[in-house]
PDB file of C-alpha atoms in Angstrom:
ATOM      1  CA  PRO A   1       3.784  13.190 -14.794  1.00 48.00           C
ATOM      2  CA  PRO A   2       2.206  15.537 -17.525  1.00 49.00           C
ATOM      3  CA  ALA A   3       3.905  18.876 -17.864  1.00 52.00           C
ATOM      4  CA  ASP A   4       0.856  20.564 -16.372  1.00 57.00           C
ATOM      5  CA  GLN A   5       1.139  18.492 -13.258  1.00 55.00           C
ATOM      6  CA  PRO A   6       3.783  18.874 -10.494  1.00 63.00           C
ATOM      7  CA  GLU A   7       6.072  16.127  -9.688  1.00 73.00           C
ATOM      8  CA  ARG A   8       4.898  14.281  -6.383  1.00 82.00           C
ATOM      9  CA  THR A   9       7.344  13.290  -3.716  1.00 88.00           C
ATOM     10  CA  PRO A  10       6.776   9.867  -2.291  1.00 95.00           C
ATOM     11  CA  TYR A  11       6.706   9.555   1.396  1.00 96.00           C
ATOM     12  CA  GLY A  12       7.439   5.934   1.805  1.00 96.00           C
ATOM     13  CA  TYR A  13       7.317   2.705  -0.286  1.00 97.00           C
ATOM     14  CA  VAL A  14       5.831  -0.800  -0.113  1.00 96.00           C
ATOM     15  CA  THR A  15       7.921  -3.560  -1.419  1.00 94.00           C
ATOM     16  CA  VAL A  16       5.887  -6.556  -2.869  1.00 92.00           C
ATOM     17  CA  VAL A  17       7.855  -9.717  -2.029  1.00 89.00           C
ATOM     18  CA  GLU A  18       8.319 -11.984  -5.066  1.00 74.00           C
ATOM     19  CA  ASN A  19       6.510 -15.276  -5.044  1.00 75.00           C
ATOM     20  CA  ALA A  20       4.758 -17.731  -7.345  1.00 69.00           C
ATOM     21  CA  PHE A  21       2.309 -15.065  -8.309  1.00 67.00           C
ATOM     22  CA  HIS A  22       4.545 -11.972  -9.204  1.00 67.00           C
ATOM     23  CA  TYR A  23       7.924 -10.454  -9.406  1.00 76.00           C
ATOM     24  CA  LYS A  24       9.330  -8.051  -6.825  1.00 85.00           C
ATOM     25  CA  GLN A  25       7.807  -4.531  -7.081  1.00 92.00           C
ATOM     26  CA  THR A  26       8.271  -1.344  -5.369  1.00 94.00           C
ATOM     27  CA  VAL A  27       5.253   0.850  -4.998  1.00 95.00           C
ATOM     28  CA  PRO A  28       5.575   4.582  -3.891  1.00 96.00           C
ATOM     29  CA  LEU A  29       3.271   6.008  -1.221  1.00 97.00           C
ATOM     30  CA  TYR A  30       2.001   9.697  -1.754  1.00 96.00           C
ATOM     31  CA  GLU A  31       0.169  11.879   0.444  1.00 96.00           C
ATOM     32  CA  GLY A  32      -3.548  10.875   0.651  1.00 97.00           C
ATOM     33  CA  GLU A  33      -5.053   7.585   0.008  1.00 97.00           C
ATOM     34  CA  ASN A  34      -2.953   4.830  -1.664  1.00 97.00           C
ATOM     35  CA  VAL A  35      -5.518   2.205  -2.841  1.00 97.00           C
ATOM     36  CA  PHE A  36      -3.912  -1.291  -3.338  1.00 97.00           C
ATOM     37  CA  GLY A  37      -5.388  -4.084  -5.410  1.00 95.00           C
ATOM     38  CA  ARG A  38      -4.910  -6.418  -8.324  1.00 93.00           C
ATOM     39  CA  TYR A  39      -4.330  -4.459 -11.438  1.00 91.00           C
ATOM     40  CA  VAL A  40      -7.126  -4.835 -13.942  1.00 90.00           C
ATOM     41  CA  ARG A  41      -8.098  -2.632 -16.824  1.00 90.00           C
ATOM     42  CA  GLY A  42      -9.898   0.526 -15.595  1.00 88.00           C
ATOM     43  CA  THR A  43      -8.973  -0.208 -11.982  1.00 86.00           C
ATOM     44  CA  LYS A  44      -9.786   2.263  -9.172  1.00 87.00           C
ATOM     45  CA  ALA A  45      -6.587   1.147  -7.482  1.00 93.00           C
ATOM     46  CA  ASN A  46      -4.053   3.899  -7.707  1.00 95.00           C
ATOM     47  CA  ALA A  47      -1.356   1.623  -6.331  1.00 94.00           C
ATOM     48  CA  ALA A  48      -2.284  -1.361  -8.316  1.00 93.00           C
ATOM     49  CA  LEU A  49      -0.135  -4.514  -8.085  1.00 93.00           C
ATOM     50  CA  LYS A  50       0.759  -6.601 -11.312  1.00 89.00           C
ATOM     51  CA  THR A  51      -0.056  -9.925  -9.860  1.00 88.00           C
ATOM     52  CA  THR A  52      -2.058 -13.199 -10.688  1.00 86.00           C
ATOM     53  CA  ASP A  53      -2.761 -13.914  -7.007  1.00 90.00           C
ATOM     54  CA  PRO A  54      -6.578 -14.607  -7.246  1.00 91.00           C
ATOM     55  CA  SER A  55      -6.938 -13.905  -3.574  1.00 94.00           C
ATOM     56  CA  VAL A  56      -6.003 -10.146  -4.014  1.00 94.00           C
ATOM     57  CA  ASP A  57      -9.099  -8.218  -4.733  1.00 95.00           C
ATOM     58  CA  THR A  58      -9.075  -5.377  -7.333  1.00 95.00           C
ATOM     59  CA  THR A  59      -9.461  -2.932  -4.447  1.00 95.00           C
ATOM     60  CA  HIS A  60      -7.985  -4.657  -1.317  1.00 97.00           C
ATOM     61  CA  CYS A  61      -6.528  -2.225   1.232  1.00 98.00           C
ATOM     62  CA  ILE A  62      -5.656   1.459   1.595  1.00 98.00           C
ATOM     63  CA  ILE A  63      -2.459   3.055   3.003  1.00 98.00           C
ATOM     64  CA  THR A  64      -3.360   6.706   3.953  1.00 98.00           C
ATOM     65  CA  VAL A  65      -0.449   9.086   4.190  1.00 97.00           C
ATOM     66  CA  ARG A  66      -1.139  12.313   6.204  1.00 97.00           C
ATOM     67  CA  LEU A  67       1.255  15.072   7.365  1.00 96.00           C
ATOM     68  CA  ASN A  68       1.167  15.757  11.171  1.00 96.00           C
ATOM     69  CA  ARG A  69       1.707  19.401  12.402  1.00 97.00           C
ATOM     70  CA  THR A  70       5.378  19.120  12.158  1.00 96.00           C
ATOM     71  CA  GLY A  71       5.311  17.899   8.687  1.00 94.00           C
ATOM     72  CA  GLU A  72       6.140  14.320   9.457  1.00 95.00           C
ATOM     73  CA  PRO A  73       4.214  11.675   7.373  1.00 96.00           C
ATOM     74  CA  VAL A  74       1.866   9.444   9.446  1.00 97.00           C
ATOM     75  CA  PHE A  75       0.881   6.197   7.654  1.00 98.00           C
ATOM     76  CA  THR A  76      -2.228   4.388   8.351  1.00 98.00           C
ATOM     77  CA  LEU A  77      -3.512   0.920   6.929  1.00 98.00           C
ATOM     78  CA  ARG A  78      -7.238  -0.327   6.648  1.00 98.00           C
ATOM     79  CA  ASP A  79      -9.095  -2.893   4.651  1.00 98.00           C
ATOM     80  CA  ALA A  80     -10.788  -1.750   1.603  1.00 96.00           C
ATOM     81  CA  PRO A  81     -12.966  -3.958   2.387  1.00 94.00           C
ATOM     82  CA  SER A  82     -11.734  -7.067   0.647  1.00 96.00           C
ATOM     83  CA  ASN A  83     -12.808 -10.744   0.394  1.00 95.00           C
ATOM     84  CA  THR A  84      -9.888 -12.226   2.150  1.00 96.00           C
ATOM     85  CA  GLY A  85      -8.941  -9.577   4.583  1.00 97.00           C
ATOM     86  CA  THR A  86      -5.846  -7.423   5.273  1.00 98.00           C
ATOM     87  CA  PHE A  87      -3.302  -8.629   7.835  1.00 98.00           C
ATOM     88  CA  LEU A  88      -0.742  -6.278   9.726  1.00 98.00           C
ATOM     89  CA  MET A  89       2.102  -8.261  11.328  1.00 98.00           C
ATOM     90  CA  GLY A  90      -0.237 -11.338  11.336  1.00 97.00           C
ATOM     91  CA  HIS A  91      -3.303  -9.459  12.875  1.00 97.00           C
ATOM     92  CA  LEU A  92      -6.439  -9.336  10.783  1.00 98.00           C
ATOM     93  CA  LEU A  93      -7.768  -5.857  10.707  1.00 98.00           C
ATOM     94  CA  GLY A  94     -11.432  -5.464  11.718  1.00 94.00           C
ATOM     95  CA  ASP A  95     -14.183  -3.778   9.648  1.00 88.00           C
ATOM     96  CA  ARG A  96     -13.374  -0.012   9.558  1.00 89.00           C
ATOM     97  CA  GLU A  97     -10.247  -0.649  11.818  1.00 96.00           C
ATOM     98  CA  GLN A  98      -7.212   1.599  11.077  1.00 97.00           C
ATOM     99  CA  ALA A  99      -3.705   0.718  12.129  1.00 98.00           C
ATOM    100  CA  ARG A 100      -0.527   2.866  12.165  1.00 98.00           C
ATOM    101  CA  ILE A 101       2.281   1.273  10.270  1.00 98.00           C
ATOM    102  CA  ASP A 102       5.934   1.778  10.846  1.00 96.00           C
ATOM    103  CA  GLU A 103       9.361   0.747   9.301  1.00 96.00           C
ATOM    104  CA  GLY A 104       9.593  -2.894   8.395  1.00 97.00           C
ATOM    105  CA  ASP A 105       5.916  -3.628   9.155  1.00 98.00           C
ATOM    106  CA  ILE A 106       4.658  -6.739   7.068  1.00 98.00           C
ATOM    107  CA  ILE A 107       1.194  -6.378   5.510  1.00 98.00           C
ATOM    108  CA  THR A 108      -0.475  -9.453   3.960  1.00 96.00           C
ATOM    109  CA  ILE A 109      -3.150  -9.297   1.382  1.00 96.00           C
ATOM    110  CA  GLY A 110      -4.324 -12.729  -0.111  1.00 93.00           C
ATOM    111  CA  ALA A 111      -0.920 -14.658  -0.658  1.00 91.00           C
ATOM    112  CA  THR A 112       0.838 -11.543  -1.200  1.00 92.00           C
ATOM    113  CA  THR A 113       3.281 -10.087   1.195  1.00 94.00           C
ATOM    114  CA  LEU A 114       4.097  -6.327   1.380  1.00 96.00           C
ATOM    115  CA  ILE A 115       6.889  -4.790   3.490  1.00 96.00           C
ATOM    116  CA  PHE A 116       6.561  -0.931   4.459  1.00 98.00           C
ATOM    117  CA  LYS A 117       9.670   1.153   4.150  1.00 96.00           C
ATOM    118  CA  ARG A 118      10.090   4.788   4.856  1.00 92.00           C
ATOM    119  CA  ASN A 119      13.013   5.192   2.489  1.00 86.00           C
ATOM    120  CA  LEU A 120      14.241   3.182  -0.563  1.00 76.00           C
ATOM    121  CA  ASP A 121      17.878   2.734   0.604  1.00 65.00           C
ATOM    122  CA  ASP A 122      16.971   1.178   4.102  1.00 48.00           C
TER     123      ASP A 122
END
């Protein structure tokens, strides 16, 4: 980050599983809204994926990180909304539905699989 901005600590990570559309990527999750989508110039997605998967929207889903009263991070997932939907463990999230995510949960956007991790070394 620029010198005038403090270093931010990630609270979790999403690993993008390598397939025909892209290489394996690890995306850090920061406090607040982490907006996932396909990387395009001028994207509004702050967790943009380098992918050629046409079924991933430029703004596809959002993982929100909030700290509870004891300072523990709580992770929730919702569709952005997208054209092809956001799936958590095979369940299609409904409009405005939010779901808590936990260690090892599998998120599918388009033909792209994401795996949620709290720590990089797990």
